[in-house]
Tab-separated table of C-alpha atoms in Angstrom:
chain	number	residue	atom	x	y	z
A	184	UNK	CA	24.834	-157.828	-60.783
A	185	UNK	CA	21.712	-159.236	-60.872
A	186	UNK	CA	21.251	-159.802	-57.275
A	187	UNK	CA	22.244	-156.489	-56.032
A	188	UNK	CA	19.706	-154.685	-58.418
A	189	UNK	CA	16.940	-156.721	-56.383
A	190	UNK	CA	18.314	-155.359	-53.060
A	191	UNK	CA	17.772	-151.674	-54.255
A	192	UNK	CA	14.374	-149.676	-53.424
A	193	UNK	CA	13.521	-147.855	-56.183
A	194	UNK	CA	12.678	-144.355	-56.649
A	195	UNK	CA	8.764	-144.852	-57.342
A	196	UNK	CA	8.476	-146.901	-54.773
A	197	UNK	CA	10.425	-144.214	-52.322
A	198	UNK	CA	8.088	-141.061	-53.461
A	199	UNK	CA	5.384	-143.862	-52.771
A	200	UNK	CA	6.611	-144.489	-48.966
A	201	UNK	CA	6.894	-140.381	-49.004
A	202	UNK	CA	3.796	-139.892	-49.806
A	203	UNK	CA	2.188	-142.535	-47.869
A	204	UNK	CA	4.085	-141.176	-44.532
A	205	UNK	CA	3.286	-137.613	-45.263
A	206	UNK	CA	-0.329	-138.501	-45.121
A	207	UNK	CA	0.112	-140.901	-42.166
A	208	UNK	CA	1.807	-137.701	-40.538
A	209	UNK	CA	-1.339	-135.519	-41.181
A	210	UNK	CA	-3.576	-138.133	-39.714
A	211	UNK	CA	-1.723	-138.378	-36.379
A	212	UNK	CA	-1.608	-134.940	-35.808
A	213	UNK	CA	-5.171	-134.383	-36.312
A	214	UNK	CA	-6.064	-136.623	-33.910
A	215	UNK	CA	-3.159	-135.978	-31.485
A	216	UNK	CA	-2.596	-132.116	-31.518
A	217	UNK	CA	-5.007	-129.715	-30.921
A	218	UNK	CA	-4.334	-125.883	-32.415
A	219	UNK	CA	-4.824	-123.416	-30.357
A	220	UNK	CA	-7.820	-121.292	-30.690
A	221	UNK	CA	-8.507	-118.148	-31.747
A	222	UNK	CA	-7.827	-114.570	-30.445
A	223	UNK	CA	-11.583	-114.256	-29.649
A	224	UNK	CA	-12.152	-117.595	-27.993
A	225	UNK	CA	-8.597	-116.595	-26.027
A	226	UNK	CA	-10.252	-113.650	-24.548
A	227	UNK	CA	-13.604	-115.657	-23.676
A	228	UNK	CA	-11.599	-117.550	-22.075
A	229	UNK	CA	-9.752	-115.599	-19.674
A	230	UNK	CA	-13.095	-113.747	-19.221
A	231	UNK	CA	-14.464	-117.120	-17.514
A	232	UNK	CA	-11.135	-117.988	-16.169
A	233	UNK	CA	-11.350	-114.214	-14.594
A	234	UNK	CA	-15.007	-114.282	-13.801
A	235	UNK	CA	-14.192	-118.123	-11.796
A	236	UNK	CA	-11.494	-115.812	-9.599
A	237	UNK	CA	-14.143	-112.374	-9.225
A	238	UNK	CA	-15.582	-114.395	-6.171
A	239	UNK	CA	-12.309	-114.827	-4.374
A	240	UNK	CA	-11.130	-111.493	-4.845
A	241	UNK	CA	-14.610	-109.947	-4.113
A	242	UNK	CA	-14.646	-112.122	-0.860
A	243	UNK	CA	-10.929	-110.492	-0.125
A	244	UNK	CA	-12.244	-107.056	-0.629
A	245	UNK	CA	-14.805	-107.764	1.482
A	246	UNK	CA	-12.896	-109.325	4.162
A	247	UNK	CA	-10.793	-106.336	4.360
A	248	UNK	CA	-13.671	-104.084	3.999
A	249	UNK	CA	-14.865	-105.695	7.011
A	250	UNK	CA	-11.402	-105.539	8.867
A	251	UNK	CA	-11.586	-101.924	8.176
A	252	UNK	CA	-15.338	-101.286	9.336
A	253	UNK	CA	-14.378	-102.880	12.524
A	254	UNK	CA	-11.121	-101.025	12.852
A	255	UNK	CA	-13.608	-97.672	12.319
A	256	UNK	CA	-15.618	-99.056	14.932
A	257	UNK	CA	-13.464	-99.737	17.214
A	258	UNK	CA	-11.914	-95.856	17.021
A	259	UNK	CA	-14.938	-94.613	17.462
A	260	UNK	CA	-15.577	-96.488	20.718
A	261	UNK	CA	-12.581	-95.489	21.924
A	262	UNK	CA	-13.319	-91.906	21.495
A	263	UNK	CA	-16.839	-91.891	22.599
A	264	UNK	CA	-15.374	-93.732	26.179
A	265	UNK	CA	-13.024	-91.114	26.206
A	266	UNK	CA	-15.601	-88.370	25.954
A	267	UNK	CA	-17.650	-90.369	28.826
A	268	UNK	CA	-14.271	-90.224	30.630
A	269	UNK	CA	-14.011	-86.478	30.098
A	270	UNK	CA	-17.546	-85.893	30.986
A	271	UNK	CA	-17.233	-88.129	34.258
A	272	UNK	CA	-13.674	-86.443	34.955
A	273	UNK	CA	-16.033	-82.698	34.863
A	274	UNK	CA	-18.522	-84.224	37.005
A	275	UNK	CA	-16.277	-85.093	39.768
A	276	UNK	CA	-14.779	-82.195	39.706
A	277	UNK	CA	-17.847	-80.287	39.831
A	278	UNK	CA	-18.853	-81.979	42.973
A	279	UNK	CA	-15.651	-82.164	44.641
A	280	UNK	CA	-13.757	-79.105	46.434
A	281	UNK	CA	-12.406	-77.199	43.055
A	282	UNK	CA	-8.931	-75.451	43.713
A	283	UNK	CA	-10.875	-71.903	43.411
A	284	UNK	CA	-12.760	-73.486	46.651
A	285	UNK	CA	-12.601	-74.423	50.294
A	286	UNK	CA	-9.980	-76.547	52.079
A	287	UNK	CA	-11.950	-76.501	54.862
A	288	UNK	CA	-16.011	-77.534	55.774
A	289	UNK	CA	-18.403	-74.845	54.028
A	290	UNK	CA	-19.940	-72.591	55.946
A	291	UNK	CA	-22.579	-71.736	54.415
A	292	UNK	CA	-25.821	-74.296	55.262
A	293	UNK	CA	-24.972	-73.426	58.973
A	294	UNK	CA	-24.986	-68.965	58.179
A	295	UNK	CA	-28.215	-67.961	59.532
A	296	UNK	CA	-31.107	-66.393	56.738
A	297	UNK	CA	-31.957	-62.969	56.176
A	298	UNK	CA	-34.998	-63.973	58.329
A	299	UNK	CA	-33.632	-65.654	61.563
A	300	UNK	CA	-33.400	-63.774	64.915
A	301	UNK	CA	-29.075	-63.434	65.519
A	302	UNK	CA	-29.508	-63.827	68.897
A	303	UNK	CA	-30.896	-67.088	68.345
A	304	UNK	CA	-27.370	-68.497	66.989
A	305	UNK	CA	-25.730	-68.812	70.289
A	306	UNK	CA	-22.421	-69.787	68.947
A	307	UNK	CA	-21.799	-66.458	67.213
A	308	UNK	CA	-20.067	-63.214	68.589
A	309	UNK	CA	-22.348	-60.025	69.351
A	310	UNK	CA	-20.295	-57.372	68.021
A	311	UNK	CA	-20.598	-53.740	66.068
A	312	UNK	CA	-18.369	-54.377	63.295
A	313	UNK	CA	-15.544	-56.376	61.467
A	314	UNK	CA	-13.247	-55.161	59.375
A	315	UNK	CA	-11.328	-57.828	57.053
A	316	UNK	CA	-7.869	-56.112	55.600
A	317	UNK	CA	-7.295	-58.426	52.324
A	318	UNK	CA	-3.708	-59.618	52.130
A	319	UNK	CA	-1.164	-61.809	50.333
A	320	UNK	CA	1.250	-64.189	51.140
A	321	UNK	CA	3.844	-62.072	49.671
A	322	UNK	CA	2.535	-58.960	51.367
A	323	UNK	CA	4.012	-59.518	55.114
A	324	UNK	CA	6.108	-55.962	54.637
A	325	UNK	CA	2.265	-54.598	54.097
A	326	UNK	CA	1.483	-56.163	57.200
A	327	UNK	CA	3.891	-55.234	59.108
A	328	UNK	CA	3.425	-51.347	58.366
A	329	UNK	CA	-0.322	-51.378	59.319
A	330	UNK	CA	0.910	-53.320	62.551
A	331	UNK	CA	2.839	-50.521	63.371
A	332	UNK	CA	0.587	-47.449	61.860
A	333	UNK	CA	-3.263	-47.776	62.538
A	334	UNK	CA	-4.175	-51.082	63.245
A	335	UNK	CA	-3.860	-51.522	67.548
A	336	UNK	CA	-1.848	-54.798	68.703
A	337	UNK	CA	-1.651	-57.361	71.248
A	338	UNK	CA	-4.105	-56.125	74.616
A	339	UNK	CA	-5.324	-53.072	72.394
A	340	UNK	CA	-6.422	-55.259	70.005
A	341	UNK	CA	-8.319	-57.741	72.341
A	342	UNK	CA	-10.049	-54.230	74.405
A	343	UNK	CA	-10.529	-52.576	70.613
A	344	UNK	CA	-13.040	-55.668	70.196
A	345	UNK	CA	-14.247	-55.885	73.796
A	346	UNK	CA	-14.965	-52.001	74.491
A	347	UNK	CA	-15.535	-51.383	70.737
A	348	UNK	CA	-17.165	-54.150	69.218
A	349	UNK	CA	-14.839	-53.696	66.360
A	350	UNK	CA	-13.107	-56.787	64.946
A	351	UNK	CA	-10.289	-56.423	62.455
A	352	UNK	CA	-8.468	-59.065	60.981
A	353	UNK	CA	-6.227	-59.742	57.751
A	354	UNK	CA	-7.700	-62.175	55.778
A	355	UNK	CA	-6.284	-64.788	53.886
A	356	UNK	CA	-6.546	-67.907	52.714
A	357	UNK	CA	-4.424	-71.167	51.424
A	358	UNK	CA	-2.287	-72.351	48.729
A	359	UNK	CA	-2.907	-74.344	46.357
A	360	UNK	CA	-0.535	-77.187	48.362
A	361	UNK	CA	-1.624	-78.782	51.606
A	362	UNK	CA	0.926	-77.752	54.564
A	363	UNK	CA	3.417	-75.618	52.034
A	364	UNK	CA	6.082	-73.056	53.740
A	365	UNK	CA	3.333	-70.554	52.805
A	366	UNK	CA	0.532	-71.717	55.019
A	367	UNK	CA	3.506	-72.709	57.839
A	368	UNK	CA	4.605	-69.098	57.582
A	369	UNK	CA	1.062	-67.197	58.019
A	370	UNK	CA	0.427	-69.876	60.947
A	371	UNK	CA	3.610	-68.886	62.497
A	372	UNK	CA	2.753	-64.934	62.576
A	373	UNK	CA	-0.706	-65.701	63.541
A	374	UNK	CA	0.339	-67.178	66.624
A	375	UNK	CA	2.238	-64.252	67.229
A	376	UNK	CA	0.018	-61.359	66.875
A	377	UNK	CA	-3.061	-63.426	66.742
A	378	UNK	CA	-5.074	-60.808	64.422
A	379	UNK	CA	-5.133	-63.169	60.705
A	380	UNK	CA	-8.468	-64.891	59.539
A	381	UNK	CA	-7.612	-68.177	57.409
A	382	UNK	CA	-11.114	-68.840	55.141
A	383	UNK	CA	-11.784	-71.886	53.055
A	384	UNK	CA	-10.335	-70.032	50.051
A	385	UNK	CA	-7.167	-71.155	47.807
A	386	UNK	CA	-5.411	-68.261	47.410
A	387	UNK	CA	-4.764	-65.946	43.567
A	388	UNK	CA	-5.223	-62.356	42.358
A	389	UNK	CA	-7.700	-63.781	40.160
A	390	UNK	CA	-9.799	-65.180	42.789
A	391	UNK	CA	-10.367	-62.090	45.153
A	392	UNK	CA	-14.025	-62.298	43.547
A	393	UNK	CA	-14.187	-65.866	45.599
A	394	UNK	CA	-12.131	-64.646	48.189
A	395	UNK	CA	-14.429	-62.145	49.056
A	396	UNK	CA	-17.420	-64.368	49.353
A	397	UNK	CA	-15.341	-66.633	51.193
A	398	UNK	CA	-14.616	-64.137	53.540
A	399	UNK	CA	-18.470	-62.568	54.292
A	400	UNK	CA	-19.549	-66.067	54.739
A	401	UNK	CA	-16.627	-66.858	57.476
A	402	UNK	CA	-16.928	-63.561	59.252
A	403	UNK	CA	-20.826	-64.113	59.553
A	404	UNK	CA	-20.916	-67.408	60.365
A	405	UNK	CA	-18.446	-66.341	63.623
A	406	UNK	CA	-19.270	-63.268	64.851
A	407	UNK	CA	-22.844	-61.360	64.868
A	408	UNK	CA	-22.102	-57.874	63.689
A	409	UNK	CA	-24.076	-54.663	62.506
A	410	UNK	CA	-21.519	-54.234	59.502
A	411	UNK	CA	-18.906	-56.593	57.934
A	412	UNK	CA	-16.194	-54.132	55.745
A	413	UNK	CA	-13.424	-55.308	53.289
A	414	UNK	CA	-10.393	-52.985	52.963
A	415	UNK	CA	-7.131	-53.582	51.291
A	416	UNK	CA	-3.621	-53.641	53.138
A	417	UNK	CA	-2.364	-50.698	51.332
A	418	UNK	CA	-5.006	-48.425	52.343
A	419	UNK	CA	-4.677	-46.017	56.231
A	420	UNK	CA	-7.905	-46.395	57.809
A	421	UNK	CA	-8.719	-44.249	60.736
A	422	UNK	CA	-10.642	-46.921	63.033
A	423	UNK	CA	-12.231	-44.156	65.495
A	424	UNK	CA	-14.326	-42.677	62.739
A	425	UNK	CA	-15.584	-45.535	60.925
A	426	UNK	CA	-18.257	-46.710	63.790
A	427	UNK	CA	-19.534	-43.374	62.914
A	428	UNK	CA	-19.783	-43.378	59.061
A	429	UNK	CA	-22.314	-46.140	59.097
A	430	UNK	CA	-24.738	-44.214	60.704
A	431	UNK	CA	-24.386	-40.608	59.096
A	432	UNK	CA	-26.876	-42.269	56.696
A	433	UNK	CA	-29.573	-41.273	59.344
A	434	UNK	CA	-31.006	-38.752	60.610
A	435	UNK	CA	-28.753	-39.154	64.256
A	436	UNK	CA	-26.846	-42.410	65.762
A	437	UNK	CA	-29.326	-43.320	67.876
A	438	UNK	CA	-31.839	-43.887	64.418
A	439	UNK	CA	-29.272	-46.192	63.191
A	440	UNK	CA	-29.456	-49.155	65.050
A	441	UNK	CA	-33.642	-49.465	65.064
A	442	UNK	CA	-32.899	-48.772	60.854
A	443	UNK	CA	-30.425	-50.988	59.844
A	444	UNK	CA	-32.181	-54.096	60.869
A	445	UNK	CA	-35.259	-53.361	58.765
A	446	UNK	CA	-32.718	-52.817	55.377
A	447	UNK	CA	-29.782	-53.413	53.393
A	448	UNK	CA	-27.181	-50.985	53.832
A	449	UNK	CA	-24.347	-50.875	50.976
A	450	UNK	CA	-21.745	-47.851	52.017
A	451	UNK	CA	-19.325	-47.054	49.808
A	452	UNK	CA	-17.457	-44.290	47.072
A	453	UNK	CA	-18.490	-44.399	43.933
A	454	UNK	CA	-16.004	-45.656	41.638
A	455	UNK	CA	-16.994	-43.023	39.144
A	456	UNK	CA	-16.839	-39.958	41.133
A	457	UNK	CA	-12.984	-40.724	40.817
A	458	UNK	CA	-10.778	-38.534	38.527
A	459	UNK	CA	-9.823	-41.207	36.788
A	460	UNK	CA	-13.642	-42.323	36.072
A	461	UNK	CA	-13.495	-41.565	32.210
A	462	UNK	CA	-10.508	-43.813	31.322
A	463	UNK	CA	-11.383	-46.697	34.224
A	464	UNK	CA	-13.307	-48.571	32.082
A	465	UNK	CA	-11.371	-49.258	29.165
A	466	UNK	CA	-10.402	-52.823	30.125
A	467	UNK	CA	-13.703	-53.980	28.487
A	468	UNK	CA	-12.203	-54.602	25.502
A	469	UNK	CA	-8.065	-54.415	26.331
A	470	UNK	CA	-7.247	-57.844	27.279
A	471	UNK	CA	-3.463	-56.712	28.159
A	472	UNK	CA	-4.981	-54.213	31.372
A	473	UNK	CA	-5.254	-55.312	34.830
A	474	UNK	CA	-8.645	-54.654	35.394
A	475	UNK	CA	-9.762	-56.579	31.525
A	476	UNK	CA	-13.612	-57.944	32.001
A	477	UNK	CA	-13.907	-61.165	29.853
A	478	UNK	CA	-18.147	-60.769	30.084
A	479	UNK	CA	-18.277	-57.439	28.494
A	480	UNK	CA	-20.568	-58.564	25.968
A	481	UNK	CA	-23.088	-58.787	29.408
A	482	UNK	CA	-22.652	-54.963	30.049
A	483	UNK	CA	-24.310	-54.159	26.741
A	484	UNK	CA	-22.559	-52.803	23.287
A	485	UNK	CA	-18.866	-51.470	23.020
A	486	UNK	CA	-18.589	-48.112	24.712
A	487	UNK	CA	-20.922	-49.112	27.755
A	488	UNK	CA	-20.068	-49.569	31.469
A	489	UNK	CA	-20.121	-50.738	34.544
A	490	UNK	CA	-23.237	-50.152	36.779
A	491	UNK	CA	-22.442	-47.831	40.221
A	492	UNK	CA	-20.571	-49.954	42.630
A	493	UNK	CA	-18.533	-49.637	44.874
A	494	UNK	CA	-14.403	-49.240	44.712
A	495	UNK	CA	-12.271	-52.140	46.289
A	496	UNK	CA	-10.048	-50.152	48.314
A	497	UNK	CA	-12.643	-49.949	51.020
A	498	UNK	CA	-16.706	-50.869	51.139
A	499	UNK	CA	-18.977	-51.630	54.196
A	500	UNK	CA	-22.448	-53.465	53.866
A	501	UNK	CA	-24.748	-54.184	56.767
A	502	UNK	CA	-25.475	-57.364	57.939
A	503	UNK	CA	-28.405	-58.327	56.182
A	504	UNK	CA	-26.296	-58.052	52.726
A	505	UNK	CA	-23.563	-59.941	54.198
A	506	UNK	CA	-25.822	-62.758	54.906
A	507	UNK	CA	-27.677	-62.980	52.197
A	508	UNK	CA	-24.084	-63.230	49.948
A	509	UNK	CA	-22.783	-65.736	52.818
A	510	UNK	CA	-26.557	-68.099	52.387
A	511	UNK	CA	-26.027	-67.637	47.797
A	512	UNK	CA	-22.139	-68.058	48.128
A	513	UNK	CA	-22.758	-70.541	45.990
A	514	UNK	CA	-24.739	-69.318	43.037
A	515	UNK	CA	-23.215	-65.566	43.086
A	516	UNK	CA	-21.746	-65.024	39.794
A	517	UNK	CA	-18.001	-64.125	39.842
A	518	UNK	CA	-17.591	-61.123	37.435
A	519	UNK	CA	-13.026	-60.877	37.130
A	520	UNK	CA	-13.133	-57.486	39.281
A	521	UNK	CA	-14.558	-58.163	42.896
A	522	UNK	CA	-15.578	-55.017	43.645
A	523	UNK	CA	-17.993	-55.349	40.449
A	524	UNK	CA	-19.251	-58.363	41.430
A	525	UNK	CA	-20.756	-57.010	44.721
A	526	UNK	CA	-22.582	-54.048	43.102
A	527	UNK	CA	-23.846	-56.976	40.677
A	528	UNK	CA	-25.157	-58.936	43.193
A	529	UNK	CA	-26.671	-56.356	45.641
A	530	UNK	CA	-28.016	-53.991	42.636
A	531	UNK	CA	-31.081	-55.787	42.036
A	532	UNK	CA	-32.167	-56.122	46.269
A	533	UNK	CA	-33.303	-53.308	48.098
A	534	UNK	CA	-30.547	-51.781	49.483
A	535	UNK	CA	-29.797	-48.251	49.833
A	536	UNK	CA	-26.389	-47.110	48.227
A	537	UNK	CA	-24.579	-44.577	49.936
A	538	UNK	CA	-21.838	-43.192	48.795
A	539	UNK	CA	-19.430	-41.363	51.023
A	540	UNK	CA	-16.373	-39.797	49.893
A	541	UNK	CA	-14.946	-39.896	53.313
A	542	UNK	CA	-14.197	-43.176	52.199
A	543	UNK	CA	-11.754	-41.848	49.594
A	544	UNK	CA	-9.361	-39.300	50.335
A	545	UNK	CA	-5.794	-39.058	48.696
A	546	UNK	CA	-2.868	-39.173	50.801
A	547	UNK	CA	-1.107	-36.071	52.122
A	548	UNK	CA	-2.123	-33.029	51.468
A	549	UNK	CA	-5.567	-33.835	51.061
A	550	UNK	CA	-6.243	-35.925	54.182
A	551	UNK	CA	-3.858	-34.036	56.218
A	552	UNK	CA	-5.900	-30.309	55.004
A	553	UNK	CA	-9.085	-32.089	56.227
A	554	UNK	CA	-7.996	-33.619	59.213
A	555	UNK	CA	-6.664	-29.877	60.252
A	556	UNK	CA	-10.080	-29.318	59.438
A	557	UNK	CA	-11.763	-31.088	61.336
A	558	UNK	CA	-12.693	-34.116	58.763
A	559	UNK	CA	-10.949	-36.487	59.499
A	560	UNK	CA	-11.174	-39.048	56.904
A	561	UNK	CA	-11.835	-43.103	57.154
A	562	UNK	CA	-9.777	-44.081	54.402
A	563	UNK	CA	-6.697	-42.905	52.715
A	564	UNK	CA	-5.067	-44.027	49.445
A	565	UNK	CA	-4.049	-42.828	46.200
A	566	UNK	CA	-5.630	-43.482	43.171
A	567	UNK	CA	-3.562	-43.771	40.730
A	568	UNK	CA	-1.870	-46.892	42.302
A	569	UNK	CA	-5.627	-48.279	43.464
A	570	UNK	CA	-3.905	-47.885	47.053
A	571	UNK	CA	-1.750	-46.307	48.731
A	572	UNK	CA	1.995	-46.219	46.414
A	573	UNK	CA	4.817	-47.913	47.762
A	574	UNK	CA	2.599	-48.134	50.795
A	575	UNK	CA	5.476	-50.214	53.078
A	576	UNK	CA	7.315	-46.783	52.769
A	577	UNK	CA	5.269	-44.389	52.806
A	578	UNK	CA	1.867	-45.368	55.147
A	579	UNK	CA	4.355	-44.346	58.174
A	580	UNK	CA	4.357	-40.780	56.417
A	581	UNK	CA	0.221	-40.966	55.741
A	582	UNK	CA	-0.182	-41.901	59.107
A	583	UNK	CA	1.691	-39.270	60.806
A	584	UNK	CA	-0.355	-36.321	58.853
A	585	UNK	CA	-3.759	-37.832	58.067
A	586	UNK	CA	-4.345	-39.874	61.371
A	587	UNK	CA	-6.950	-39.395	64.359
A	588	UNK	CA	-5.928	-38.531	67.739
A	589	UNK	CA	-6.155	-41.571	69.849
A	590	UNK	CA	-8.909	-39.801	72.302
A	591	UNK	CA	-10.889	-40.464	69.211
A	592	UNK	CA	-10.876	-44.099	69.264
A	593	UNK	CA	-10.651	-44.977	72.741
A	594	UNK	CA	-13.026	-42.170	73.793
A	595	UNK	CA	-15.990	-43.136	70.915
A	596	UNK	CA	-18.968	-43.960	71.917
A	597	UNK	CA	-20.236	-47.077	69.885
């Protein structure tokens, strides 16, 4: 008993060893464990910790920052080269042959001036006057009816310019494709009647402004004539009185040769002595009318109108005005009615307007009561259709009761 109280701890010495290990415990973990610090020195901390990553994330922002500015940069040179392309694309096709221009060589540079002596030429035509009938490739019917009405054919049409010095040919020009079934199709009736003048002109109801220059500067660069007239191919023209019209101007016929070349001559009718005069004009502002002017704003404020000029069915200048539009082809303004733009270009030259209403007569009755009269007229048409309506059917009809004898033309004296 004695022995195995010595083997026993006892309970002093256990609180003791407690104690004593407690402390021991306290110690260690001072020196081992370090407590975490406190909310504020947390957020200090991941203030530096944050302020250590700013420059990364700055230099990302700026990288892509960067990325972007070149990106912008880059656009921008691509739109600026294709503006240069546009611009270079414009230039080229101001320089080049535009489809509202010649196929063939200009004429123009080689067209004598207002000055030079027409006898000096040598290559052109002396002749009295020629007459260019404006036609379509869809108009052959048209053609066809002034083949067989007023307009002389084959060996009549060769002695009409050798006996008469007068010239008349339809006049047209190309489409817009090289060699189409078009252009085959007016060759092919040219070489059969021989009377159809091709001109450096692509062909569109919207360029008979163009077409019209196109065609003074090809009839005066081939033939050397006292007048150069336009008439459209639904319009009966009496070709034995029209030598005479350009010289009632004077005092007799024999004046008018010493007269015409010392000025500009500009015969026409009126396009306001017409019935239809008041209402005409109110394309200015009507976009949806045939005859709409885009330029308006040039004629003044709303309500205003066109200068004189002359009509489109039918207008004859003299030779001096048909050169001097042949030498400015070029800079002549295209108005979207080609009758306007010739009274714009001639209205500010000296040239004296005359305006003869011979020029105008309606179809039966009232060419057929004035040829009974006596007066026979040049031109025949009706105005409410700007020519002559349903002309195919009906110029056989105008021809028959408004139409000189042929003593008239075959016995003139020109």
């Amino acid at each position: 008993m004695k022995n195995r109280n010595r083997g026993k701890i006892s309970t002093k010495w256990i609180a003791i060893l407690c104690i004593f290990s407690f402390v021991l415990g306290m110690l260690f973990s001072n020196r081992v464990w370090t407590p975490p610090e406190s909310d504020g020195r947390n957020i200090f901390g991941r203030r530096q910790t944050q302020e250590r990553d700013l420059p990364s994330i700055s230099d990302d922002c700026e990288t892509k920052n960067s990325q972007k500015e070149e990106m912008m940069g880059e656009f921008n040179k691509a739109q600026v080269a294709i503006q240069s392309l546009d611009d270079s694309i414009a230039k080229i096709q101001s320089e080049l042959p535009s489809t509202k221009d010649p196929l063939i060589p200009r004429i123009t540079e080689e067209v004598p001036s207002l000055s030079t002596d027409s006898g000096g030429s040598g290559t052109r035509k002396k002749t009295y006057m020629v007459i260019g009938i404006n036609t379509a490739f869809s108009s052959r019917k048209r053609r066809d009816s002034i083949r067989e009405t007023w307009m002389p054919q084959g060996a009549k049409l060769h002695r009409l310019e050798q006996e008469k010095g007068i010239v008349v040919r339809f006049m047209i020009g190309h489409s817009a494709i090289s060699n189409s079934i078009l252009d085959r199709a007016i060759d092919s009736e040219d070489a059969q009647h021989n009377d159809i003048l091709r001109l450096d002109h692509i062909e569109g109801y919207h360029e008979l402004t163009a077409k019209t220059k196109a065609f003074f500067s090809l009839a005066v660069a081939k033939w050397d004539a006292e007048f150069y007239v336009k008439i459209d191919d639904d319009v009966h023209v009496n070709l034995g009185t029209s030598p005479f019209f350009s010289c009632r101007m004077y005092t007799s016929c024999n004046s008018c040769q010493a007269q015409v070349e010392t000025q500009g001559v500009y015969r026409m009718h009126e396009i306001w002595t017409s019935s239809l005069s008041k209402n005409l004009f109110h394309f200015f502002l009507d976009r949806s009318v045939k005859y709409h002017e885009p330029e308006f704003w040039k004629f003044g404020e709303t309500g205003n109108k066109y200068f004189r000029h002359a009509t489109g069915q039918i207008y004859a200048i003299s030779k001096e005005l048909a050169t001097y539009v042949a030498n400015n082809r070029p800079i002549l303004h295209k108005y979207a009615n080609e009758d306007v733009s010739l009274g714009a270009w001639l209205i500010g030259l000296e040239v004296e307007h005359i305006d003869d209403r011979n020029l105008c007569c309606g179809t039966p009755p009232e060419c057929e009561w004035k040829a009974q009269a006596g007066n026979v007229c040049v031109a025949s048409f009706d105005w409410s259709c700007s020519g002559i309506c349903k002309s195919v059917e009906r110029i056989k009809h105008v021809h028959a009761k408004c139409s000189e004898s042929p003593a008239t033309l075959w016995g003139a004296l020109i």
